[in-house]
PDB file of C-alpha atoms in Angstrom:
ATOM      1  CA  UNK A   1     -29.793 -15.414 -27.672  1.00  0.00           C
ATOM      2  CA  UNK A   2     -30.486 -12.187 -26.038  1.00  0.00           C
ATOM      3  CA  UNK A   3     -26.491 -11.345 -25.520  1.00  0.00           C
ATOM      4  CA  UNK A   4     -25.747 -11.698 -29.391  1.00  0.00           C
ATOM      5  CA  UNK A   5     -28.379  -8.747 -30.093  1.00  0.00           C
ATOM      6  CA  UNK A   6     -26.943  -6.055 -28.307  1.00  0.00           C
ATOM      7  CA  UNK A   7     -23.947  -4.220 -29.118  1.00  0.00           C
ATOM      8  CA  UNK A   8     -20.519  -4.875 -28.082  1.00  0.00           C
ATOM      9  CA  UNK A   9     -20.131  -1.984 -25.721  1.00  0.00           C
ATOM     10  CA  UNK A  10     -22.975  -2.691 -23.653  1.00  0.00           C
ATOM     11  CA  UNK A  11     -21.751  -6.546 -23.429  1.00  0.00           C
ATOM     12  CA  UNK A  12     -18.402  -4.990 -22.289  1.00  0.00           C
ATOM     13  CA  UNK A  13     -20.295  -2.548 -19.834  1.00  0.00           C
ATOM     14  CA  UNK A  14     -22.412  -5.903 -18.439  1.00  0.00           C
ATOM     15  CA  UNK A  15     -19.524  -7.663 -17.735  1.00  0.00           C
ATOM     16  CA  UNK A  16     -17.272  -5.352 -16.520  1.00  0.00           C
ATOM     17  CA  UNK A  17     -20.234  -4.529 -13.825  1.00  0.00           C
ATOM     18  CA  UNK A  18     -20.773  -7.979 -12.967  1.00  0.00           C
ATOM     19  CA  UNK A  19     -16.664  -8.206 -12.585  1.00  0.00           C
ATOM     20  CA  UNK A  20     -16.698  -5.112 -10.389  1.00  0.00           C
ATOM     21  CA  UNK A  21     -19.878  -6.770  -8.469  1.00  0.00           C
ATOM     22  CA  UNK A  22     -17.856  -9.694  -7.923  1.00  0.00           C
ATOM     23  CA  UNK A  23     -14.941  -8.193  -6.462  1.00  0.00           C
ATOM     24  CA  UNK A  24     -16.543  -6.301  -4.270  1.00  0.00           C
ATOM     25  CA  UNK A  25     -18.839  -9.412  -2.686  1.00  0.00           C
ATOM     26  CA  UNK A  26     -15.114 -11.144  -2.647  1.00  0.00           C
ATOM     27  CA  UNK A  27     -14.019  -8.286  -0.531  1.00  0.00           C
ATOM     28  CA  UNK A  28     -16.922  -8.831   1.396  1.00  0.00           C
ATOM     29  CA  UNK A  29     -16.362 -11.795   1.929  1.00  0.00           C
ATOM     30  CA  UNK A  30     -12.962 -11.231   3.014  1.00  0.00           C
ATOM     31  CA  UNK A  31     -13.382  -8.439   5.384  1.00  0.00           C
ATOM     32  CA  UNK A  32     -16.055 -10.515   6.921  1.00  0.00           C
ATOM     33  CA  UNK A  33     -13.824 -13.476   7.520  1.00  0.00           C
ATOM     34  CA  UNK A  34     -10.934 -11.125   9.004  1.00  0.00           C
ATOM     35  CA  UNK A  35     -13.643  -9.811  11.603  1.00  0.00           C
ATOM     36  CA  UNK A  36     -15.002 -13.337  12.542  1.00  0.00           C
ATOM     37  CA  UNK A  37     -11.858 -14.339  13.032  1.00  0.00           C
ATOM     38  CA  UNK A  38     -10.635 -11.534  15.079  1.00  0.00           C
ATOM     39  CA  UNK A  39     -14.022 -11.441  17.006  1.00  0.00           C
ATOM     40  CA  UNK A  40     -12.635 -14.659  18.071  1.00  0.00           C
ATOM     41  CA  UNK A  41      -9.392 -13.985  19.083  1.00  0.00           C
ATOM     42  CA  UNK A  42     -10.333 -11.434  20.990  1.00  0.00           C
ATOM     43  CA  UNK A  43     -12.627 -13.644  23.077  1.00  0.00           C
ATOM     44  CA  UNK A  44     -10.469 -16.193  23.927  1.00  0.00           C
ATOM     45  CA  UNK A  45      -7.206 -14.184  24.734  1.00  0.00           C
ATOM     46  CA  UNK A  46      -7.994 -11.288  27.434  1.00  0.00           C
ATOM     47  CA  UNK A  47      -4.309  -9.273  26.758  1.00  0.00           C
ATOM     48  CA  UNK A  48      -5.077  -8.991  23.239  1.00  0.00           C
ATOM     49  CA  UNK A  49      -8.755  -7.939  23.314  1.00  0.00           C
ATOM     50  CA  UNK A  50      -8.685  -4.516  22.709  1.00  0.00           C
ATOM     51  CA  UNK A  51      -6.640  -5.096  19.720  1.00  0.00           C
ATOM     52  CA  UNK A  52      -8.569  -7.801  17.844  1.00  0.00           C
ATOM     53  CA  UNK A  53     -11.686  -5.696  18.870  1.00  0.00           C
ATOM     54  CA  UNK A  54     -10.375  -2.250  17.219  1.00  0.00           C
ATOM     55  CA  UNK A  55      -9.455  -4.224  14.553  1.00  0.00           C
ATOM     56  CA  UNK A  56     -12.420  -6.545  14.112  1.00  0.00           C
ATOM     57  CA  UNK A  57     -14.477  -3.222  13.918  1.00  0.00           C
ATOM     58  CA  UNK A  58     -11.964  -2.070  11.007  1.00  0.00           C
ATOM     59  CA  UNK A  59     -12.592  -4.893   8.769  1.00  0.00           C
ATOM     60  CA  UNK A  60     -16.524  -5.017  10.270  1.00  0.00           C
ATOM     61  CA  UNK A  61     -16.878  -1.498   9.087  1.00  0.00           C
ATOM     62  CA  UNK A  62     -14.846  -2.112   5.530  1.00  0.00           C
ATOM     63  CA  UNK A  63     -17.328  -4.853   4.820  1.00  0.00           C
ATOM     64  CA  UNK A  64     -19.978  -3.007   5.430  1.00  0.00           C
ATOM     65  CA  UNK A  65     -18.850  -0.449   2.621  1.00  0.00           C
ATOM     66  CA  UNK A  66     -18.255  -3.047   0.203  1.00  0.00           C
ATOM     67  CA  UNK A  67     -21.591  -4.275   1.066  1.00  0.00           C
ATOM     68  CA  UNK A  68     -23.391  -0.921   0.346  1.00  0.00           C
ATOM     69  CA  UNK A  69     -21.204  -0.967  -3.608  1.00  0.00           C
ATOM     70  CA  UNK A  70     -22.896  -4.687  -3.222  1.00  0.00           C
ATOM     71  CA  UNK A  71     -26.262  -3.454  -2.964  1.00  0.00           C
ATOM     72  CA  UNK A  72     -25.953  -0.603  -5.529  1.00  0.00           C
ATOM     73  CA  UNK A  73     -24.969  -2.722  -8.363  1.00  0.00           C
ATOM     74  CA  UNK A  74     -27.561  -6.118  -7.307  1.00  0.00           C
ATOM     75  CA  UNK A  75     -31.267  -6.163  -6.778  1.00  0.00           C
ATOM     76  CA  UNK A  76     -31.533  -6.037  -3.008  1.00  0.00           C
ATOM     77  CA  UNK A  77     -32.746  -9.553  -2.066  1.00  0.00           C
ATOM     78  CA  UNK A  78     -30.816 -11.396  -3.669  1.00  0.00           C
ATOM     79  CA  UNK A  79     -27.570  -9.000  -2.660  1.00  0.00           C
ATOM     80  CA  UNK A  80     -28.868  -9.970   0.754  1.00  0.00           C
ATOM     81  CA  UNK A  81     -28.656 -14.090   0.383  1.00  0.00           C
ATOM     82  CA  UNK A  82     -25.854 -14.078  -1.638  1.00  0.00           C
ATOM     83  CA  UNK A  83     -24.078 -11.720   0.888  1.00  0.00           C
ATOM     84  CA  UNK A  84     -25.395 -13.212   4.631  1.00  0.00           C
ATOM     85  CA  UNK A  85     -25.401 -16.649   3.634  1.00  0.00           C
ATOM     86  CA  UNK A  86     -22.478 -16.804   1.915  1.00  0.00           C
ATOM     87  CA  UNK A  87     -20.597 -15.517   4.613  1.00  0.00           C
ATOM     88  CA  UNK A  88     -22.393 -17.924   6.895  1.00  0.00           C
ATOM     89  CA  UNK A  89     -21.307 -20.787   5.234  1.00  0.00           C
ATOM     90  CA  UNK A  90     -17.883 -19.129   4.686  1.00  0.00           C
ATOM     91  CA  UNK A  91     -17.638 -18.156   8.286  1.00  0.00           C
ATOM     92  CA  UNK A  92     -18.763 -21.703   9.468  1.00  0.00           C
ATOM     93  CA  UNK A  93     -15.987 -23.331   7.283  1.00  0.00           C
ATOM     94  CA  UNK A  94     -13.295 -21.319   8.495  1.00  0.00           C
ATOM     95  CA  UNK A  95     -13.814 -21.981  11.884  1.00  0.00           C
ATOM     96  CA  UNK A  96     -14.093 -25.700  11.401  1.00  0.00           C
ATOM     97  CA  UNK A  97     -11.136 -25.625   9.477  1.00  0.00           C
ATOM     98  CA  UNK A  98      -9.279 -23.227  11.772  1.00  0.00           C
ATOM     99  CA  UNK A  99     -10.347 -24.212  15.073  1.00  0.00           C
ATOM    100  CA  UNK A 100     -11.264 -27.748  14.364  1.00  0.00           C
ATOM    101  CA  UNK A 101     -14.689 -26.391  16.249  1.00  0.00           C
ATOM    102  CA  UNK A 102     -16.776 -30.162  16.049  1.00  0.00           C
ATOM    103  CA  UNK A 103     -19.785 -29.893  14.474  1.00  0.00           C
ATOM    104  CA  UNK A 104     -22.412 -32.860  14.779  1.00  0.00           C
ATOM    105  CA  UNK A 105     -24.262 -34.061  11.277  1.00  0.00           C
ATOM    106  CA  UNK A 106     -27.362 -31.997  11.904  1.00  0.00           C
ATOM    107  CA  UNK A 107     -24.841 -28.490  11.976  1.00  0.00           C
ATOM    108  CA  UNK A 108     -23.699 -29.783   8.774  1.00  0.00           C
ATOM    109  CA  UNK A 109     -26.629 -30.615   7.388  1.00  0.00           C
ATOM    110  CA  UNK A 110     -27.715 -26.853   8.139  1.00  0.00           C
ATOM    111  CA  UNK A 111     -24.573 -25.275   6.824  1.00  0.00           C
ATOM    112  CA  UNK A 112     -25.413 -27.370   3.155  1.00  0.00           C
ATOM    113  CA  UNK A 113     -29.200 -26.401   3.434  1.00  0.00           C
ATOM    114  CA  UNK A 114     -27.941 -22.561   3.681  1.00  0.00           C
ATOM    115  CA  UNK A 115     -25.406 -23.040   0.757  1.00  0.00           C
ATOM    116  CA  UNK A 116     -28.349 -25.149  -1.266  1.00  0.00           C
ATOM    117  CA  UNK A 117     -30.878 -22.383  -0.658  1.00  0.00           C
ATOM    118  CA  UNK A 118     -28.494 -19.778  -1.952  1.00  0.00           C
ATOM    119  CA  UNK A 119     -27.884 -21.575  -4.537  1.00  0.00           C
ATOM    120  CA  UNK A 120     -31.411 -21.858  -5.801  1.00  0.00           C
ATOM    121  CA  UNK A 121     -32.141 -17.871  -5.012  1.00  0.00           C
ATOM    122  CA  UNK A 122     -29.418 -17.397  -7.299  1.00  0.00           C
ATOM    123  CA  UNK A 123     -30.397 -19.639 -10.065  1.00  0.00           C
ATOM    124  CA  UNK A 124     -31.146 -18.275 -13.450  1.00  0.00           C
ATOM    125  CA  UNK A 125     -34.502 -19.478 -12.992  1.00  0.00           C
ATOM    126  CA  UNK A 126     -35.462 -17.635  -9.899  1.00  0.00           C
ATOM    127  CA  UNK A 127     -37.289 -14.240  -9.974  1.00  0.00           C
ATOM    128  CA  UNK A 128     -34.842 -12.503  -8.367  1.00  0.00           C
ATOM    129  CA  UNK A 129     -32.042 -13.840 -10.702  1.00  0.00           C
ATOM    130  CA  UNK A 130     -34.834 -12.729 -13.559  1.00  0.00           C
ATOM    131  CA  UNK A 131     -35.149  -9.053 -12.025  1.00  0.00           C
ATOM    132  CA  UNK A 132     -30.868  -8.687 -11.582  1.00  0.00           C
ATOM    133  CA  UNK A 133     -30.456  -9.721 -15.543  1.00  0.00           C
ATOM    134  CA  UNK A 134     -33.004  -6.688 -16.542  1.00  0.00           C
TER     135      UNK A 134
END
């Protein structure tokens, strides 16, 4: 096993990057959420749409930044489909859940091909999964 061979400090440095990588795509996440969400508002009530869209743009922008700490710490690519797609199929979930927006079998049948394809980019298997672990 490739882990057991190295010394304890750099384990503790892996992990502790991968924790701070995972906090930040949480944030993400997040941030990204808050903006859908207000982008919506903001559509659908006229008195309140300058607010929702000042503040949609705040947590727009703050994802954005997390992103970039994303991208630093992640090879690219796969930052990229773990990052758009995820909040995809986030976004699309919240909305359904929040709005009770209908979605027919063929929307949800493209929601699970996004979160299967992500899935399989991120597999330890995959090249770009190969390239991150170096």
């Amino acid at each position: 096993d490739r882990t057991m061979n190295q010394p304890v400090a750099k384990r503790r440095w892996e992990m502790s990057r991968a924790s701070a990588t995972t906090a930040l795509l949480v944030g993400y996440y997040v941030m990204g959420v808050a903006a859908a969400l207000c982008f919506k508002e903001g559509s659908t009530n006229p008195s309140r749409r300058l607010f929702y869209f000042i503040t949609g743009n705040v947590f727009g922008i703050t994802a954005t930044a997390l992103l970039m700490g994303v991208y630093a710490r992640m090879n690219a690519n796969l930052a990229l489909v773990v990052a758009a797609s995820g909040s995809f199929v986030l976004i699309q979930l919240v909305f359904w859940l929040a709005y009770h927006s209908p979605l027919t079998c063929l929307q949800w049948l493209g929601i699970l091909v996004v979160a299967v394809g992500t899935a399989m980019a991120c597999r330890p298997g995959s090249e770009a999964a190969q390239e991150e672990a170096r």
